Amino acid sequence: MPRSHEVAVAGDAPYTIHIGPGLLDDGALLARRVRGGDAMLVSDAHVAPLYADRVATALRAARPELRLHRHVLPPGEAAKTLAHFTDVTTALADARMRRDATLFALGGGVIGDLAGFAAACWMRGIDCVQLPTTLLAMVDSSVGGKTAVDLPQGKNLVGAFHPPRAVIADTAALRTLPARELRAGLAEVVKYGALGDAGFIDWLDANAAALLAMDDAALAEAIARSCAHKAAIVARDPFEHGERALLNFGHTFGHAIETEQGYGGLNHGEAVAVGMVLAAQLSEVLGLAPAADTARLRALLQRLELPVALPPGLDPDRLLAHMRLDKKAQADGLRFIVWDGIGRARVLAGVSETAVLDVLRR
Ligand code: NAD
Ligand code: GLY
């Protein structure tokens, strides 16, 4: 595995995912997509003190004339709101950002989604460069152009498709990531195997300990394989008219959990881990897949120290009510990503609420 490598995302607005240690210090790379004279660095209060000065120094070295502004948000899912979206757009206005300005989203998926949405909306769209600093953001949220904020009624309900101009993932930034957040990212890594690559599940089984120990080679391979999966899917289906929905394996359950907990309980990756087990159980209840595959997925997630069951006290009827507002739900009722077994996910429309409640009540 080279020290640093690239994954191309094809499509109408192609871009490159750069992956490697030390990339946040690479001013030439950071500045490559900056068209105008203005840029805004948006980050959160955990990440900005760690990395914002380094990014600013590198950018200024490469582009001394660049007017670089900063906006720092509170950390965590609870900040992914319309109110903080307004804060960012107000900061863009105060800084008099023009259409050729570039927004750098430095942080995890919360910053990437919120700042990306601000970039999508400001003057109907300015360039956004994603600088993911969590494993979850490196393997998933920074890639593919989905941007959004949450509402109290549901996750990611207000958003837009706005592909980044580049994704620059400095794997050395994972050194400061809390262990819980590393594990959350591993849930999304497992997702790629679960939905379409049984061989990747074998590899994850064999490398679980190395990944938890933050072994550089294992992490680099997990990130590269995940990005390759996501890049291929979003290139074929950028606006989720079909295959891209598979990337939501476990998410209908997971989003309902996050919403019901008021975005302050399980984090996104943990909720997805539970949601994938529930999706596998739903597939079992519907007679689509063997229980042995659910057991294997559960065991892998447990080895990765992720939760695999609903947190106590959540009301199944309230979770079901959240699912009715899920973006995949349509006139034909609930749609779920189910599987026929490990590596064979598919969309299933018209899923009976009784079957869903059966799984939630187990
Ligand atoms: P996050 O952005 O909240 O980051 C997790 C925590 O880690 C935060 O407290 C953050 O401040 C901290 N942190 C980030 N990088 C750090 C670092 N290098 N060192 C120390 N601390 C660091 O959460 P997340 O798990 O990265 O992202 C979850 C969000 O991503 C959810 O809102 C989810 O909906 C979204 N998401 C979006 C997509 C998409 O396609 N757009 C895909 C998956 C998930
Ligand atoms: N994380 C789901 C998607 O990007 O489509």
XYZ file of C-alpha atoms and ligand atoms in Angstrom:
411
model
C 0.000 0.000 0.000
C 1.610 3.344 -0.998
C 1.966 6.046 1.662
C -0.665 8.120 -0.066
C -3.122 7.192 -2.768
C -6.057 8.419 -4.773
C -9.525 7.148 -5.636
C -11.297 8.762 -8.594
C -15.016 9.456 -8.414
C -16.410 9.525 -11.953
C -19.552 11.267 -13.168
C -20.673 14.666 -14.404
C -18.667 16.404 -11.681
C -15.658 14.089 -11.218
C -13.268 14.557 -8.330
C -10.497 12.776 -6.499
C -10.343 11.344 -2.992
C -6.786 11.798 -1.700
C -5.922 9.489 1.195
C -2.704 9.535 3.199
C -0.864 10.747 6.267
C 0.079 14.427 6.490
C -2.162 15.714 3.698
C -3.529 18.576 5.829
C -0.022 20.093 5.591
C 0.089 19.832 1.809
C -0.672 23.429 0.809
C -0.373 22.792 -2.918
C -2.934 19.980 -2.727
C -5.283 22.000 -0.505
C -5.065 25.030 -2.800
C -5.402 23.090 -6.043
C -9.194 23.499 -6.232
C -9.337 27.102 -4.987
C -10.536 29.224 -7.916
C -11.055 32.677 -6.403
C -9.392 34.798 -3.753
C -11.632 33.835 -0.822
C -12.043 30.729 1.265
C -13.900 29.808 4.438
C -12.714 27.061 6.772
C -15.650 25.576 8.685
C -14.852 23.254 11.570
C -15.997 22.279 15.041
C -14.715 23.114 18.502
C -12.913 19.766 18.908
C -11.244 19.706 15.517
C -10.424 23.387 14.954
C -7.915 23.642 17.846
C -6.177 20.500 16.575
C -5.996 21.139 12.844
C -7.333 24.522 11.662
C -4.053 26.416 12.119
C -2.167 23.731 10.218
C -4.582 23.918 7.305
C -4.453 27.725 7.326
C -0.650 27.765 7.415
C -0.391 25.277 4.565
C -2.942 27.142 2.452
C -1.271 30.515 3.045
C 2.117 29.083 2.107
C 0.665 27.929 -1.205
C -1.570 30.958 -1.813
C -0.288 33.968 0.200
C -2.932 36.290 -1.253
C -5.881 34.078 -0.218
C -8.375 35.692 2.178
C -9.074 32.804 4.530
C -11.932 33.095 7.018
C -12.919 30.651 9.749
C -16.148 29.577 11.333
C -16.234 27.134 14.240
C -19.374 25.269 15.329
C -20.108 23.290 18.475
C -19.176 19.605 18.099
C -21.593 16.712 17.645
C -24.799 15.672 15.954
C -26.901 18.083 18.031
C -25.242 20.942 16.090
C -26.394 19.662 12.674
C -29.333 22.063 12.651
C -30.905 24.712 10.477
C -29.869 27.263 13.134
C -26.181 26.427 12.696
C -26.638 26.265 8.922
C -27.883 29.862 9.212
C -24.793 30.735 11.277
C -22.531 29.474 8.492
C -24.400 31.320 5.745
C -24.325 34.469 7.888
C -20.562 34.041 8.236
C -20.289 33.632 4.459
C -22.271 36.836 3.998
C -20.256 38.758 6.598
C -17.049 37.638 4.884
C -18.520 38.796 1.538
C -17.874 35.431 -0.101
C -18.426 35.499 -3.848
C -19.403 32.755 -6.227
C -15.787 31.751 -6.808
C -15.150 31.260 -3.077
C -14.204 27.850 -1.664
C -15.531 26.339 1.525
C -13.290 23.860 3.354
C -15.214 21.464 5.613
C -12.709 20.331 8.264
C -14.155 17.727 10.610
C -16.372 14.692 10.859
C -19.581 13.939 9.055
C -21.509 16.581 10.961
C -19.280 19.371 9.671
C -19.069 17.810 6.214
C -22.839 17.533 5.900
C -23.672 20.946 7.371
C -20.884 22.950 5.738
C -21.450 21.062 2.489
C -25.110 22.082 2.599
C -24.112 25.712 3.210
C -21.799 25.484 0.176
C -24.646 23.982 -1.859
C -26.935 26.883 -0.992
C -24.657 29.912 -0.806
C -25.214 31.837 -4.041
C -26.814 28.593 -5.314
C -23.597 26.686 -4.947
C -19.928 27.362 -4.282
C -17.005 24.955 -4.309
C -16.599 22.702 -1.292
C -13.463 20.756 -0.427
C -14.038 18.059 2.160
C -11.294 17.565 4.753
C -12.646 14.581 6.740
C -11.060 13.964 10.151
C -13.112 11.001 11.422
C -12.926 7.489 10.040
C -16.641 7.666 9.312
C -16.218 10.829 7.264
C -13.200 9.403 5.404
C -14.994 6.220 4.367
C -18.470 7.584 3.778
C -19.850 11.056 4.446
C -17.194 13.138 2.646
C -17.741 11.166 -0.573
C -20.784 11.336 -2.810
C -22.129 14.839 -2.345
C -24.998 14.233 0.073
C -25.309 17.252 2.354
C -27.975 17.959 4.955
C -29.069 19.076 8.380
C -31.378 17.272 10.800
C -34.785 18.336 12.063
C -36.243 17.249 15.412
C -38.636 15.147 13.282
C -35.915 13.275 11.428
C -32.329 12.933 10.229
C -31.019 14.714 7.136
C -34.497 15.883 6.142
C -33.286 19.204 4.714
C -30.408 18.918 2.299
C -29.048 18.837 -1.223
C -26.753 16.865 -3.510
C -23.576 18.910 -3.888
C -20.468 16.909 -4.867
C -17.200 18.178 -3.403
C -14.446 19.494 -5.644
C -12.032 17.217 -3.789
C -11.802 15.046 -0.707
C -8.516 15.214 1.196
C -8.337 12.627 3.979
C -5.296 12.982 6.239
C -5.137 9.581 7.902
C -2.755 10.941 10.564
C -5.723 12.928 11.934
C -7.194 9.632 13.134
C -4.496 9.581 15.845
C -6.492 12.110 17.897
C -9.885 10.510 17.277
C -11.573 9.125 20.421
C -11.819 5.309 20.347
C -15.617 5.459 20.358
C -15.558 7.521 17.152
C -13.098 5.135 15.512
C -15.475 2.260 16.214
C -18.384 4.285 14.799
C -16.462 4.615 11.538
C -15.833 0.875 11.479
C -19.609 0.329 11.406
C -19.804 2.100 8.040
C -16.791 0.091 6.837
C -18.625 -3.137 7.737
C -21.630 -1.792 5.817
C -19.757 -1.993 2.482
C -19.012 -5.659 3.045
C -22.500 -6.423 4.300
C -24.215 -4.849 1.308
C -22.035 -6.094 -1.510
C -18.666 -7.658 -0.723
C -18.627 -10.862 1.314
C -14.853 -11.097 0.810
C -14.450 -7.766 2.603
C -16.349 -9.218 5.587
C -13.813 -12.080 5.654
C -11.009 -9.506 5.589
C -12.636 -7.479 8.386
C -13.039 -10.632 10.485
C -9.334 -11.342 10.055
C -8.272 -7.750 10.728
C -10.683 -6.647 13.472
C -8.004 -6.545 16.168
C -5.579 -4.625 13.955
C -8.254 -2.069 13.087
C -9.165 -1.502 16.736
C -5.461 -1.117 17.515
C -5.288 1.555 14.787
C -2.748 -0.383 12.760
C -1.812 1.992 9.924
C -1.767 -0.591 7.138
C -5.096 -2.136 8.182
C -6.770 1.267 8.452
C -5.357 2.402 5.109
C -6.682 -0.720 3.412
C -10.108 -0.386 5.087
C -10.367 3.259 3.998
C -9.214 2.619 0.445
C -11.548 -0.361 -0.065
C -14.498 1.537 1.433
C -13.869 4.605 -0.715
C -13.540 2.440 -3.820
C -16.925 0.858 -3.065
C -18.607 4.183 -2.439
C -16.959 5.885 -5.445
C -18.154 3.122 -7.770
C -21.733 3.255 -6.499
C -22.112 7.055 -6.547
C -20.547 7.251 -10.000
C -23.258 4.892 -11.288
C -26.129 6.423 -9.311
C -25.245 9.918 -8.013
C -28.803 10.950 -7.100
C -29.971 7.682 -5.516
C -32.447 6.656 -8.172
C -31.512 3.007 -7.592
C -28.379 1.241 -6.420
C -27.157 4.047 -4.148
C -30.004 3.280 -1.750
C -28.046 0.150 -0.777
C -25.624 2.447 1.056
C -28.452 2.966 3.529
C -28.294 -0.641 4.768
C -29.199 -0.380 8.462
C -29.961 3.322 8.211
C -33.778 3.264 8.346
C -33.565 1.651 11.777
C -30.480 3.674 12.711
C -31.919 7.057 11.806
C -35.081 6.266 13.780
C -32.957 5.485 16.842
C -30.940 8.699 16.496
C -34.096 10.785 16.041
C -35.899 9.162 18.954
C -32.869 9.750 21.185
C -32.846 13.435 20.219
C -29.384 13.139 18.555
C -27.754 12.685 21.944
C -27.727 8.903 22.468
C -25.990 6.473 20.137
C -23.801 8.240 17.620
C -24.461 7.701 13.918
C -22.087 4.781 13.427
C -23.349 3.004 16.545
C -26.956 3.471 15.425
C -26.028 2.056 12.007
C -24.411 -0.977 13.685
C -27.643 -1.714 15.569
C -29.648 -0.899 12.434
C -27.698 -3.377 10.292
C -28.400 -6.185 12.769
C -32.088 -5.217 12.783
C -32.125 -5.127 8.962
C -30.595 -8.609 8.925
C -33.211 -9.786 11.422
C -35.972 -8.245 9.296
C -34.609 -10.183 6.318
C -34.809 -13.326 8.451
C -38.403 -12.560 9.538
C -39.344 -12.066 5.889
C -37.801 -15.418 4.999
C -35.125 -13.895 2.776
C -31.911 -14.777 4.572
C -30.534 -17.356 6.974
C -30.125 -16.629 10.692
C -26.488 -17.699 10.399
C -25.690 -14.569 8.377
C -27.267 -12.334 11.032
C -25.195 -14.127 13.656
C -22.003 -13.602 11.665
C -22.688 -9.876 11.200
C -23.539 -9.486 14.884
C -20.369 -11.292 15.935
C -18.177 -9.091 13.728
C -19.770 -5.897 15.054
C -19.337 -7.158 18.614
C -15.655 -7.863 17.954
C -15.412 -4.265 16.777
C -16.954 -3.265 20.134
C -20.088 -1.834 18.566
C -23.637 -2.110 19.958
C -25.822 -4.740 18.293
C -29.206 -4.352 20.019
C -31.701 -1.565 20.585
C -30.848 0.574 23.600
C -33.323 -0.085 26.421
C -36.400 2.090 26.783
C -37.037 2.894 23.122
C -40.701 2.540 22.156
C -41.122 0.414 18.969
C -44.228 2.355 17.898
C -42.402 5.654 18.116
C -39.458 4.217 16.147
C -41.893 3.012 13.504
C -43.459 6.489 13.323
C -39.994 7.949 12.581
C -39.482 5.375 9.838
C -42.634 6.535 8.072
C -40.823 9.874 7.505
C -37.637 8.179 6.280
C -36.545 9.503 2.882
C -36.826 6.025 1.361
C -40.495 5.662 2.370
C -42.808 6.271 -0.569
C -46.493 5.956 -1.414
C -46.103 2.178 -1.467
C -45.164 2.215 2.219
C -41.944 1.439 4.052
C -38.897 0.596 1.988
C -35.993 -1.157 3.584
C -32.599 -2.287 2.490
C -32.754 -5.992 3.239
C -30.332 -8.744 2.293
C -30.450 -12.241 0.903
C -27.356 -12.924 2.984
C -23.944 -11.360 3.551
C -22.898 -9.285 0.553
C -26.288 -9.454 -1.159
C -28.380 -6.407 -0.187
C -31.367 -5.124 -2.108
C -34.207 -2.635 -1.804
C -37.570 -4.016 -0.701
C -40.689 -1.861 -1.002
C -44.002 -2.335 0.773
C -42.508 -3.939 3.877
C -45.249 -4.743 6.390
C -45.244 -2.692 9.567
C -46.084 -5.868 11.483
C -42.786 -7.444 10.421
C -40.885 -4.300 11.428
C -42.586 -4.181 14.821
C -41.869 -7.877 15.283
C -38.155 -7.161 14.874
C -38.240 -4.075 17.105
C -40.030 -5.983 19.882
C -37.658 -8.979 19.916
P -18.982 13.945 14.053
O -18.754 14.842 12.932
O -19.914 14.373 15.130
O -17.566 13.612 14.723
C -17.522 12.796 15.861
C -16.768 13.483 17.013
O -15.367 13.401 16.773
C -17.086 14.956 17.203
O -17.098 15.252 18.574
C -15.879 15.657 16.546
O -15.648 16.923 17.089
C -14.771 14.695 16.878
N -13.646 14.678 15.960
C -13.691 14.683 14.622
N -12.473 14.474 14.110
C -11.625 14.378 15.151
C -10.233 14.153 15.257
N -9.467 13.911 14.194
N -9.679 14.160 16.494
C -10.464 14.350 17.605
N -11.787 14.522 17.560
C -12.363 14.523 16.341
O -19.501 12.496 13.605
P -19.137 11.526 12.389
O -19.321 10.174 12.928
O -17.864 11.893 11.728
O -20.287 11.843 11.320
C -21.631 11.510 11.580
C -22.516 12.314 10.637
O -22.228 11.949 9.292
C -23.997 12.070 10.850
O -24.673 13.305 10.904
C -24.416 11.305 9.620
O -25.747 11.533 9.273
C -23.455 11.838 8.602
N -23.265 10.957 7.438
C -23.426 11.496 6.213
C -23.202 10.724 5.083
C -23.305 11.332 3.731
O -23.285 10.609 2.728
N -23.374 12.644 3.613
C -22.819 9.385 5.219
C -22.676 8.872 6.499
C -22.892 9.673 7.605
N -24.376 7.294 3.156
C -25.364 7.073 2.182
C -25.035 7.654 0.860
O -24.059 8.356 0.687
O -25.757 7.451 -0.061
